[in-house]
């Protein structure tokens, strides 16, 4: 069994999938979804999402250094993302624009650098604080966020507790996705890009916005856990493909 997801990679909103998977999610099925349907719900952003806008809080814990930055996330159909930060955080982190074919990084002096798919892009060069040599595209807060072409399923392993482990690849990246087939969501992800450190991602506090699941807290970490980037989202606005009015939810306490 091989499943192909044609998506691009990366400046901003959250897309999800086919009508069957969408309807299954909205009905809150008592029977588990198939791994294929659960994957559709989580990965088919490219064709079905229009846009997502959210306020973000990004907490960095890098060895003995911890700080929090505030900003915004924007996703647009076609796997295009923008991650920007408010003052004074923008003077420390910069602004990221990610598309399927390139990454544009405005540094702390607002000077842009454009990277193509052939360039080696390392987060450690942008945030020189001892972070792993991850590709910035892979730490974006959506499953399989670094893809520039597609996602190919290699195998699926069903667990006794109803979870499913999906092993797959895209470009030069290997993925392991943990699916909750009852909810049709991804709870964990392993990302191994060629020549890079292993990246672990955890998806929590998943809210349903216009029928689509959105993780409002996503933690990216290395295997030892001494480096973590935790995304938290509030005031989420999602315009779904059926042109209904925008719905806004707040996850703030």
Coordinates of N, CA and C in Angstrom, one line a residue:
X1 N 0.9 -1.2 0.0 CA 0.0 0.0 0.0 C 0.9 1.2 0.0
X2 N 0.7 2.1 -1.0 CA 1.5 3.3 -1.0 C 0.5 4.5 -1.3
X3 N 0.7 5.5 -0.6 CA -0.2 6.7 -0.6 C 0.6 7.9 -1.0
X4 N 0.2 8.7 -2.0 CA 0.9 9.9 -2.4 C 0.1 11.1 -2.0
X5 N 0.7 12.0 -1.3 CA 0.1 13.3 -1.0 C 0.9 14.4 -1.8
X6 N 0.2 15.0 -2.7 CA 0.8 16.0 -3.5 C 0.7 17.3 -2.8
X7 N 1.7 17.8 -2.2 CA 1.7 19.1 -1.4 C 2.9 19.8 -1.8
X8 N 3.1 21.1 -1.5 CA 4.3 21.8 -1.8 C 5.0 21.9 -0.5
X9 N 5.8 22.9 -0.3 CA 6.3 23.1 1.0 C 6.3 24.6 1.3
X10 N 5.9 25.2 1.7 CA 5.9 26.0 2.8 C 5.6 27.5 2.7
X11 N 5.0 29.6 3.4 CA 4.6 30.9 3.9 C 3.2 30.9 4.6
X12 N 1.9 29.8 4.5 CA 1.1 29.9 5.7 C -0.4 29.6 5.7
X13 N -1.4 29.1 6.3 CA -2.7 28.6 6.8 C -2.8 27.1 6.9
X14 N -3.8 26.5 7.2 CA -3.8 25.1 7.4 C -4.8 24.4 6.6
X15 N -4.4 23.5 5.7 CA -5.3 22.8 4.7 C -5.6 21.4 5.2
X16 N -6.7 20.9 5.0 CA -6.8 19.5 5.3 C -7.6 18.8 4.2
X17 N -8.3 17.8 4.3 CA -8.4 16.9 3.2 C -9.7 16.6 2.6
X18 N -9.8 15.5 1.9 CA -10.9 15.1 1.1 C -12.3 15.1 1.9
X19 N -13.3 15.2 1.1 CA -14.6 15.3 1.7 C -15.0 14.1 2.6
X20 N -14.6 12.9 2.2 CA -14.9 11.8 3.1 C -14.3 11.9 4.4
X21 N -13.0 12.3 4.5 CA -12.3 12.4 5.7 C -12.9 13.6 6.5
X22 N -13.2 14.7 5.8 CA -13.8 15.8 6.5 C -15.1 15.5 7.1
X23 N -16.0 14.8 6.4 CA -17.3 14.4 6.9 C -17.1 13.5 8.1
X24 N -16.2 12.5 8.0 CA -15.9 11.6 9.0 C -15.5 12.3 10.3
X25 N -14.7 13.3 10.2 CA -14.2 14.1 11.3 C -15.4 14.8 12.0
X26 N -16.2 15.5 11.2 CA -17.3 16.3 11.7 C -18.3 15.4 12.4
X27 N -18.5 14.2 12.0 CA -19.5 13.3 12.6 C -19.0 12.7 13.9
X28 N -17.7 12.9 14.3 CA -17.1 12.4 15.5 C -17.4 10.9 15.6
X29 N -16.8 10.1 14.6 CA -17.1 8.7 14.5 C -16.8 7.9 15.8
X30 N -17.6 6.9 16.1 CA -17.3 6.0 17.2 C -16.4 4.9 16.8
X31 N -16.3 4.6 15.5 CA -15.4 3.7 15.0 C -14.1 4.4 14.5
X32 N -13.0 3.8 14.8 CA -11.7 4.4 14.3 C -11.7 4.6 12.8
X33 N -11.0 5.7 12.4 CA -10.8 5.9 11.0 C -9.7 5.0 10.5
X34 N -9.7 4.8 9.2 CA -8.5 4.1 8.6 C -7.3 5.0 8.7
X35 N -6.1 4.4 8.7 CA -4.9 5.3 8.7 C -4.9 6.2 7.5
X36 N -5.4 5.7 6.3 CA -5.5 6.5 5.1 C -6.3 7.8 5.4
X37 N -7.5 7.6 6.0 CA -8.4 8.7 6.2 C -7.8 9.7 7.2
X38 N -7.2 9.1 8.3 CA -6.6 10.0 9.3 C -5.4 10.8 8.6
X39 N -4.7 10.2 7.8 CA -3.6 10.9 7.1 C -4.2 12.0 6.2
X40 N -5.3 11.8 5.5 CA -5.9 12.8 4.7 C -6.2 14.0 5.5
X41 N -6.8 13.8 6.7 CA -7.3 14.9 7.5 C -6.1 15.7 8.0
X42 N -5.0 15.1 8.2 CA -3.8 15.8 8.8 C -2.9 16.4 7.7
X43 N -2.8 15.8 6.5 CA -1.8 16.2 5.6 C -2.3 16.9 4.3
X44 N -3.6 16.8 4.0 CA -4.1 17.4 2.8 C -4.4 18.9 2.9
X45 N -3.4 19.6 3.5 CA -3.6 21.1 3.6 C -3.6 21.7 2.2
X46 N -2.7 21.2 1.3 CA -2.3 21.9 0.1 C -3.5 22.3 -0.8
X47 N -4.5 21.4 -0.9 CA -5.6 21.8 -1.8 C -6.8 22.3 -1.1
X48 N -7.0 22.0 0.2 CA -8.3 22.2 0.8 C -8.3 23.4 1.8
X49 N -7.2 23.7 2.4 CA -7.2 24.9 3.3 C -7.0 26.2 2.5
X50 N -7.6 27.2 3.0 CA -7.4 28.5 2.3 C -6.4 29.4 3.1
X51 N -6.6 29.6 4.4 CA -5.7 30.4 5.1 C -5.9 30.1 6.6
X52 N -4.8 30.4 7.4 CA -4.9 30.4 8.8 C -4.1 31.5 9.4
X53 N -4.7 32.2 10.3 CA -3.9 33.3 11.0 C -4.0 33.1 12.5
X54 N -3.0 33.3 13.2 CA -3.0 33.1 14.6 C -1.9 33.9 15.3
X55 N -2.2 34.3 16.5 CA -1.2 34.9 17.4 C -0.3 33.8 17.9
X56 N 0.9 34.0 18.1 CA 1.8 32.9 18.6 C 2.7 33.3 19.7
X57 N 3.0 32.4 20.6 CA 4.0 32.5 21.6 C 5.0 31.4 21.4
X58 N 6.2 31.7 21.2 CA 7.2 30.7 21.0 C 8.2 30.7 22.1
X59 N 8.2 29.6 22.9 CA 9.1 29.5 24.0 C 10.4 28.7 23.6
X60 N 11.5 29.3 23.8 CA 12.8 28.6 23.5 C 13.4 28.1 24.8
X61 N 13.8 26.9 24.9 CA 14.6 26.4 26.0 C 15.8 25.7 25.4
X62 N 16.9 26.4 25.5 CA 18.1 25.9 24.8 C 19.2 25.7 25.9
X63 N 19.4 24.5 26.3 CA 20.3 24.2 27.4 C 19.9 25.0 28.7
X64 N 20.7 26.0 29.1 CA 20.4 26.7 30.3 C 19.7 28.1 30.0
X65 N 19.4 28.3 28.7 CA 18.8 29.6 28.3 C 17.3 29.4 28.0
X66 N 16.5 30.2 28.5 CA 15.0 30.1 28.3 C 14.5 31.5 28.0
X67 N 13.7 31.7 27.0 CA 13.0 33.0 26.8 C 11.8 32.7 25.9
X68 N 10.9 33.7 25.9 CA 9.7 33.6 25.1 C 9.5 34.8 24.2
X69 N 9.1 34.5 23.0 CA 8.9 35.5 22.0 C 7.4 35.5 21.5
X70 N 6.9 36.6 21.2 CA 5.5 36.7 20.7 C 5.5 37.2 19.2
X71 N 4.5 36.7 18.5 CA 4.4 37.1 17.1 C 3.2 36.6 16.4
X72 N 3.3 36.3 15.2 CA 2.1 35.8 14.4 C 2.5 34.7 13.5
X73 N 1.6 33.8 13.1 CA 1.7 32.8 12.1 C 0.7 33.0 11.0
X74 N 1.1 32.9 9.8 CA 0.1 33.0 8.7 C 0.4 31.8 7.8
X75 N -0.6 31.1 7.4 CA -0.5 30.0 6.4 C -1.4 30.3 5.3
X76 N -1.0 30.1 4.0 CA -1.8 30.3 2.9 C -1.8 29.0 2.0
X77 N -2.9 28.8 1.4 CA -3.0 27.5 0.6 C -1.8 27.4 -0.4
X78 N -1.3 26.2 -0.5 CA -0.2 25.9 -1.3 C 1.1 25.8 -0.4
X79 N 0.9 25.6 0.9 CA 2.0 25.3 1.8 C 3.0 26.5 1.8
X80 N 2.4 27.7 2.0 CA 3.2 28.9 2.1 C 3.0 29.5 3.5
X81 N 4.1 29.9 4.1 CA 4.1 30.3 5.5 C 4.8 31.6 5.7
X82 N 4.3 32.3 6.8 CA 5.0 33.4 7.3 C 5.0 33.3 8.8
X83 N 6.2 33.5 9.4 CA 6.4 33.5 10.8 C 7.1 34.8 11.2
X84 N 6.4 35.7 11.8 CA 7.0 37.0 12.2 C 6.9 37.3 13.7
X85 N 7.7 38.2 14.2 CA 7.7 38.4 15.6 C 7.6 39.9 15.9
X86 N 7.0 40.2 17.1 CA 6.8 41.6 17.5 C 8.1 42.2 18.0
X87 N 8.1 43.5 18.1 CA 9.3 44.1 18.7 C 9.3 43.8 20.2
X88 N 10.4 43.6 20.8 CA 11.8 43.6 20.3 C 12.2 42.2 19.8
X89 N 11.3 41.2 19.8 CA 11.7 39.9 19.4 C 12.2 39.8 18.0
X90 N 11.6 40.6 17.1 CA 12.0 40.6 15.7 C 13.5 40.9 15.5
X91 N 14.1 41.7 16.5 CA 15.5 42.1 16.4 C 16.4 41.0 16.9
X92 N 15.8 39.9 17.4 CA 16.6 38.8 17.8 C 16.4 37.6 17.0
X93 N 15.2 37.4 16.4 CA 14.9 36.2 15.7 C 14.8 36.4 14.2
X94 N 14.2 37.6 13.8 CA 14.0 37.8 12.4 C 12.6 37.3 11.9
X95 N 12.4 37.3 10.6 CA 11.2 36.9 10.0 C 11.4 35.8 8.9
X96 N 10.5 34.8 8.9 CA 10.7 33.7 8.0 C 9.5 33.7 7.0
X97 N 9.8 33.5 5.7 CA 8.8 33.3 4.7 C 9.2 32.0 4.0
X98 N 8.3 31.0 3.9 CA 8.6 29.7 3.4 C 7.6 29.4 2.3
X99 N 8.1 29.0 1.2 CA 7.3 28.5 0.1 C 7.8 27.2 -0.4
X100 N 7.0 26.5 -1.3 CA 7.5 25.2 -1.8 C 8.9 25.3 -2.5
X101 N 9.3 26.4 -3.0 CA 10.6 26.4 -3.7 C 11.7 27.2 -3.0
X102 N 11.4 27.9 -2.0 CA 12.4 28.7 -1.4 C 12.1 29.1 0.1
X103 N 13.1 29.5 0.8 CA 12.9 30.1 2.1 C 13.6 31.5 2.1
X104 N 12.8 32.5 2.5 CA 13.4 33.9 2.6 C 13.5 34.3 4.0
X105 N 14.7 34.6 4.5 CA 14.9 34.9 5.9 C 15.3 36.4 6.0
X106 N 14.5 37.2 6.7 CA 14.9 38.6 7.0 C 15.5 38.5 8.4
X107 N 16.8 38.8 8.4 CA 17.6 38.7 9.6 C 17.3 39.8 10.6
X108 N 18.0 39.9 11.7 CA 17.7 40.9 12.7 C 18.0 42.3 12.3
X109 N 18.6 42.5 11.1 CA 18.8 43.8 10.6 C 17.9 44.0 9.4
X110 N 16.9 43.2 9.2 CA 15.9 43.2 8.1 C 16.5 43.1 6.8
X111 N 17.6 42.4 6.7 CA 18.3 42.1 5.4 C 17.9 40.7 5.0
X112 N 17.3 40.6 3.8 CA 16.8 39.3 3.3 C 17.8 38.4 2.7
X113 N 17.7 37.1 3.0 CA 18.5 36.1 2.3 C 17.6 35.0 1.8
X114 N 17.8 34.7 0.5 CA 16.9 33.7 -0.1 C 17.6 32.4 -0.3
X115 N 17.0 31.3 0.1 CA 17.5 30.0 0.0 C 16.7 29.2 -0.9
X116 N 17.3 28.5 -1.8 CA 16.5 27.6 -2.7 C 16.5 26.2 -2.2
X117 N 15.9 25.2 -2.8 CA 15.8 23.9 -2.4 C 17.2 23.2 -2.4
X118 N 18.1 23.7 -3.2 CA 19.4 23.1 -3.3 C 20.3 23.6 -2.3
X119 N 20.0 24.7 -1.6 CA 20.8 25.3 -0.5 C 20.7 24.5 0.8
X120 N 21.7 24.4 1.6 CA 21.7 23.8 2.9 C 21.3 24.9 3.9
X121 N 20.2 24.8 4.5 CA 19.7 25.8 5.4 C 19.7 25.2 6.8
X122 N 20.4 25.9 7.8 CA 20.5 25.4 9.1 C 20.0 26.5 10.1
X123 N 19.1 26.0 11.0 CA 18.6 26.9 12.0 C 19.7 27.5 12.9
X124 N 20.7 26.7 13.1 CA 21.8 27.1 14.0 C 22.5 28.3 13.4
X125 N 22.5 28.6 12.1 CA 23.1 29.8 11.6 C 22.2 31.0 11.8
X126 N 20.9 30.8 12.0 CA 20.0 31.9 12.2 C 19.8 32.3 13.7
X127 N 19.9 31.2 14.5 CA 19.8 31.4 15.9 C 21.0 30.8 16.6
X128 N 22.1 31.5 16.6 CA 23.4 31.0 17.1 C 23.5 30.8 18.6
X129 N 22.7 29.8 19.1 CA 22.6 29.6 20.5 C 22.8 28.1 20.9
X130 N 23.4 27.4 20.0 CA 23.6 26.0 20.3 C 22.4 25.1 20.0
X131 N 21.6 25.5 19.0 CA 20.5 24.7 18.6 C 21.0 23.6 17.6
X132 N 20.2 22.5 17.5 CA 20.6 21.5 16.5 C 20.6 22.0 15.1
X133 N 21.2 21.2 14.2 CA 21.3 21.7 12.8 C 20.1 21.3 12.0
X134 N 18.9 21.6 12.6 CA 17.6 21.4 11.9 C 17.4 22.4 10.8
X135 N 16.6 21.9 9.8 CA 16.2 22.8 8.8 C 15.0 23.6 9.3
X136 N 15.0 25.0 9.2 CA 13.9 25.8 9.8 C 12.5 25.3 9.3
X137 N 12.4 24.8 8.1 CA 11.1 24.4 7.6 C 10.5 23.2 8.4
X138 N 11.4 22.4 8.9 CA 10.9 21.2 9.6 C 10.3 21.5 11.0
X139 N 10.6 22.7 11.6 CA 10.1 23.0 12.9 C 8.8 23.8 12.9
X140 N 8.3 24.0 11.7 CA 7.0 24.7 11.6 C 5.9 23.8 12.2
X141 N 4.9 24.4 12.8 CA 4.0 23.6 13.7 C 2.9 22.8 13.0
X142 N 3.2 22.2 11.9 CA 2.2 21.3 11.2 C 2.9 20.0 10.8
X143 N 2.2 18.9 10.8 CA 2.8 17.7 10.4 C 3.4 17.7 8.9
X144 N 4.5 17.1 8.7 CA 5.2 17.1 7.4 C 5.3 18.5 6.9
X145 N 5.8 19.4 7.7 CA 5.8 20.9 7.2 C 6.9 21.2 6.3
X146 N 7.9 20.3 6.2 CA 9.1 20.7 5.4 C 9.0 20.2 3.9
X147 N 7.9 19.6 3.5 CA 7.8 19.0 2.2 C 7.8 20.1 1.1
X148 N 8.6 19.8 0.1 CA 8.6 20.6 -1.1 C 8.0 19.9 -2.3
X149 N 7.7 18.6 -2.2 CA 7.0 17.9 -3.2 C 5.8 17.1 -2.7
X150 N 6.1 16.0 -2.1 CA 5.0 15.2 -1.6 C 5.4 14.3 -0.4
X151 N 4.4 13.5 0.1 CA 4.7 12.6 1.1 C 4.3 11.2 0.6
X152 N 5.2 10.2 0.8 CA 5.0 8.9 0.3 C 5.0 7.9 1.5
X153 N 3.9 7.2 1.7 CA 3.8 6.2 2.7 C 4.6 5.0 2.4
X154 N 5.4 4.5 3.3 CA 6.2 3.3 3.1 C 5.5 2.1 3.8
X155 N 5.0 2.3 5.0 CA 4.4 1.2 5.7 C 3.5 1.8 6.9
X156 N 2.6 1.0 7.3 CA 1.7 1.4 8.4 C 1.6 0.3 9.5
X157 N 1.8 0.6 10.7 CA 1.8 -0.3 11.8 C 0.7 0.0 12.8
X158 N -0.3 -0.8 12.9 CA -1.4 -0.5 13.8 C -1.1 -1.1 15.2
X159 N -1.3 -0.2 16.2 CA -1.0 -0.6 17.6 C -2.3 -1.1 18.3
X160 N -2.2 -1.8 19.4 CA -3.3 -2.4 20.1 C -4.2 -1.3 20.7
X161 N -3.6 -0.1 21.0 CA -4.4 0.9 21.7 C -5.2 1.8 20.6
X162 N -5.2 1.4 19.4 CA -5.9 2.2 18.4 C -5.0 3.2 17.6
X163 N -3.8 3.4 18.1 CA -2.9 4.2 17.3 C -2.3 3.5 16.1
X164 N -1.8 4.3 15.2 CA -1.2 3.8 14.0 C 0.1 4.5 13.8
X165 N 1.2 3.8 13.5 CA 2.5 4.4 13.2 C 2.6 4.3 11.7
X166 N 2.8 5.5 11.1 CA 3.0 5.6 9.6 C 4.4 6.0 9.3
X167 N 5.1 5.1 8.6 CA 6.5 5.4 8.1 C 6.4 5.9 6.7
X168 N 7.1 7.0 6.4 CA 7.0 7.6 5.1 C 8.2 8.5 4.8
X169 N 8.2 9.0 3.6 CA 9.3 9.9 3.2 C 8.8 11.0 2.2
X170 N 9.6 12.0 2.1 CA 9.4 13.0 1.1 C 10.7 13.8 0.9
X171 N 11.1 14.0 -0.3 CA 12.4 14.6 -0.6 C 13.4 13.7 0.0
X172 N 14.3 14.4 0.8 CA 15.4 13.6 1.5 C 15.1 13.4 2.9
X173 N 13.8 13.4 3.3 CA 13.4 13.4 4.7 C 12.6 12.1 5.0
X174 N 12.9 11.4 6.1 CA 12.1 10.3 6.6 C 11.3 10.7 7.7
X175 N 10.0 10.2 7.7 CA 9.0 10.6 8.8 C 8.5 9.4 9.5
X176 N 8.2 9.5 10.7 CA 7.3 8.5 11.5 C 6.2 9.4 12.1
X177 N 5.0 9.1 11.8 CA 3.8 9.8 12.3 C 3.0 8.9 13.2
X178 N 2.7 9.3 14.4 CA 1.8 8.6 15.3 C 0.4 9.2 15.1
X179 N -0.6 8.3 14.7 CA -1.9 8.8 14.4 C -2.9 8.3 15.5
X180 N -3.8 9.2 15.9 CA -4.9 8.8 16.7 C -6.1 8.6 15.7
X181 N -6.3 7.3 15.4 CA -7.3 7.0 14.4 C -8.7 7.3 14.8
X182 N -9.0 7.4 16.1 CA -10.3 7.7 16.6 C -10.6 9.2 16.3
X183 N -9.6 10.0 16.5 CA -9.8 11.5 16.3 C -9.4 11.9 14.9
X184 N -8.6 11.1 14.2 CA -8.1 11.6 12.9 C -7.0 12.6 13.1
X185 N -6.1 12.5 14.1 CA -5.1 13.5 14.3 C -3.8 12.9 14.4
X186 N -2.7 13.7 14.3 CA -1.3 13.3 14.5 C -1.0 13.8 15.9
X187 N -0.4 12.9 16.7 CA 0.0 13.2 18.1 C 1.5 13.4 18.2
X188 N 2.3 12.7 17.4 CA 3.7 12.7 17.4 C 4.3 12.6 16.1
X189 N 5.5 13.1 15.9 CA 6.2 13.0 14.6 C 7.7 13.0 14.8
X190 N 8.3 12.1 14.0 CA 9.8 12.1 14.0 C 10.2 12.6 12.6
X191 N 11.2 13.5 12.5 CA 11.6 14.0 11.3 C 13.2 13.8 11.2
X192 N 13.6 13.0 10.2 CA 15.0 12.8 10.0 C 15.4 13.3 8.6
X193 N 15.9 14.5 8.5 CA 16.3 15.0 7.2 C 17.8 14.6 7.0
X194 N 18.1 14.3 5.7 CA 19.5 13.8 5.4 C 20.6 14.7 6.0
X195 N 21.5 14.2 6.7 CA 22.6 15.0 7.2 C 22.3 15.9 8.4
X196 N 21.1 15.7 9.0 CA 20.6 16.6 10.1 C 20.4 15.8 11.3
X197 N 20.2 16.6 12.4 CA 19.9 16.0 13.7 C 18.4 15.6 13.7
X198 N 18.1 14.5 14.4 CA 16.7 14.0 14.6 C 15.9 15.1 15.3
X199 N 14.7 15.3 14.7 CA 13.7 16.3 15.3 C 12.5 15.5 15.7
X200 N 12.0 15.8 17.0 CA 10.8 15.2 17.5 C 9.8 16.3 17.7
X201 N 8.5 16.0 17.3 CA 7.4 17.0 17.4 C 6.2 16.3 18.1
X202 N 5.6 17.1 19.0 CA 4.5 16.6 19.8 C 3.4 17.6 19.6
X203 N 2.2 17.1 19.2 CA 1.0 18.0 18.9 C 0.0 17.8 20.0
X204 N -0.4 18.9 20.7 CA -1.3 18.9 21.8 C -2.3 20.0 21.7
X205 N -3.3 19.9 22.7 CA -4.4 20.8 22.8 C -5.0 21.1 21.4
X206 N -5.4 20.0 20.8 CA -6.0 20.1 19.4 C -7.4 20.5 19.5
X207 N -7.7 21.6 18.8 CA -9.0 22.2 18.7 C -9.6 21.9 17.3
X208 N -10.9 21.9 17.3 CA -11.6 21.7 16.0 C -12.1 23.1 15.5
X209 N -11.6 23.5 14.4 CA -12.0 24.8 13.8 C -12.6 24.6 12.5
X210 N -13.9 24.9 12.4 CA -14.7 24.6 11.2 C -14.5 23.2 10.7
X211 N -14.5 22.3 11.6 CA -14.4 20.9 11.2 C -13.0 20.3 11.0
X212 N -12.0 21.2 11.2 CA -10.6 20.8 11.0 C -9.8 20.8 12.3
X213 N -9.0 19.8 12.6 CA -8.2 19.8 13.8 C -7.0 20.7 13.7
X214 N -6.7 21.5 14.7 CA -5.6 22.4 14.8 C -4.9 22.3 16.1
X215 N -3.7 21.9 16.1 CA -2.9 21.7 17.4 C -2.5 23.1 17.8
X216 N -2.9 23.5 19.0 CA -2.6 24.9 19.5 C -1.4 24.9 20.4
X217 N -0.8 23.7 20.6 CA 0.5 23.7 21.2 C 1.3 22.6 20.6
X218 N 2.5 23.0 20.0 CA 3.3 22.0 19.3 C 4.8 22.2 19.9
X219 N 5.3 21.1 20.3 CA 6.7 21.1 20.9 C 7.6 20.4 20.0
X220 N 8.7 21.1 19.6 CA 9.8 20.5 18.8 C 11.0 20.3 19.7
X221 N 11.6 19.2 19.7 CA 12.7 18.9 20.6 C 13.7 18.0 20.0
X222 N 14.9 18.0 20.6 CA 15.9 16.9 20.2 C 15.7 15.7 21.1
X223 N 16.3 14.6 20.8 CA 16.0 13.4 21.6 C 16.3 13.5 23.0
X224 N 17.3 14.3 23.4 CA 17.6 14.4 24.8 C 16.7 15.3 25.6
X225 N 16.0 16.2 24.8 CA 15.0 17.1 25.5 C 15.7 18.3 26.1
X226 N 17.0 18.6 25.8 CA 17.6 19.8 26.4 C 17.5 21.0 25.5
X227 N 16.9 20.8 24.3 CA 16.6 21.9 23.4 C 15.1 21.7 23.0
X228 N 14.2 22.7 23.3 CA 12.8 22.6 22.9 C 12.4 23.9 22.4
X229 N 11.6 23.9 21.4 CA 10.8 25.1 20.8 C 9.4 24.7 21.0
X230 N 8.6 25.5 21.8 CA 7.2 25.2 22.0 C 6.4 26.3 21.4
X231 N 5.6 26.0 20.4 CA 4.6 26.9 19.8 C 3.3 26.9 20.6
X232 N 2.7 28.0 20.9 CA 1.4 28.1 21.5 C 0.6 29.1 20.7
X233 N -0.6 28.8 20.3 CA -1.4 29.6 19.5 C -2.7 30.1 20.1
X234 N -3.2 31.3 19.8 CA -4.4 31.8 20.3 C -5.0 32.7 19.2
X235 N -6.3 33.0 19.3 CA -7.1 33.8 18.4 C -6.9 33.3 17.0
X236 N -7.2 32.0 16.8 CA -7.0 31.4 15.5 C -8.2 31.7 14.6
X237 N -7.9 32.1 13.4 CA -8.9 32.4 12.3 C -8.6 31.5 11.2
X238 N -9.6 30.8 10.8 CA -9.4 29.8 9.7 C -10.5 30.0 8.7
X239 N -10.2 30.2 7.4 CA -11.2 30.3 6.4 C -11.2 29.0 5.6
X240 N -12.2 28.2 5.8 CA -12.3 26.9 5.2 C -12.7 27.0 3.7
X241 N -12.5 25.9 2.9 CA -12.8 26.0 1.5 C -14.2 26.2 1.1
X242 N -15.2 26.0 2.0 CA -16.6 26.1 1.6 C -17.1 27.5 1.7
X243 N -16.2 28.5 2.0 CA -16.5 29.9 1.9 C -17.4 30.4 3.0
X244 N -17.5 29.6 4.1 CA -18.3 30.1 5.2 C -17.5 31.2 5.9
X245 N -18.2 32.0 6.7 CA -17.5 33.1 7.4 C -16.4 32.6 8.3
X246 N -15.4 33.5 8.4 CA -14.3 33.1 9.3 C -14.7 32.8 10.7
X247 N -14.2 31.8 11.3 CA -14.4 31.5 12.7 C -13.2 31.8 13.5
X248 N -13.4 32.4 14.6 CA -12.2 32.7 15.5 C -12.4 32.0 16.8
X249 N -11.3 31.3 17.3 CA -11.4 30.7 18.6 C -10.2 31.2 19.4
X250 N -10.3 31.3 20.7 CA -9.2 31.7 21.5 C -8.9 30.6 22.4
X251 N -7.6 30.3 22.5 CA -7.1 29.2 23.4 C -6.5 29.8 24.7
X252 N -6.6 31.1 24.9 CA -6.0 31.7 26.0 C -6.8 31.4 27.2
X253 N -6.2 31.2 28.4 CA -6.9 30.9 29.6 C -7.4 32.2 30.2

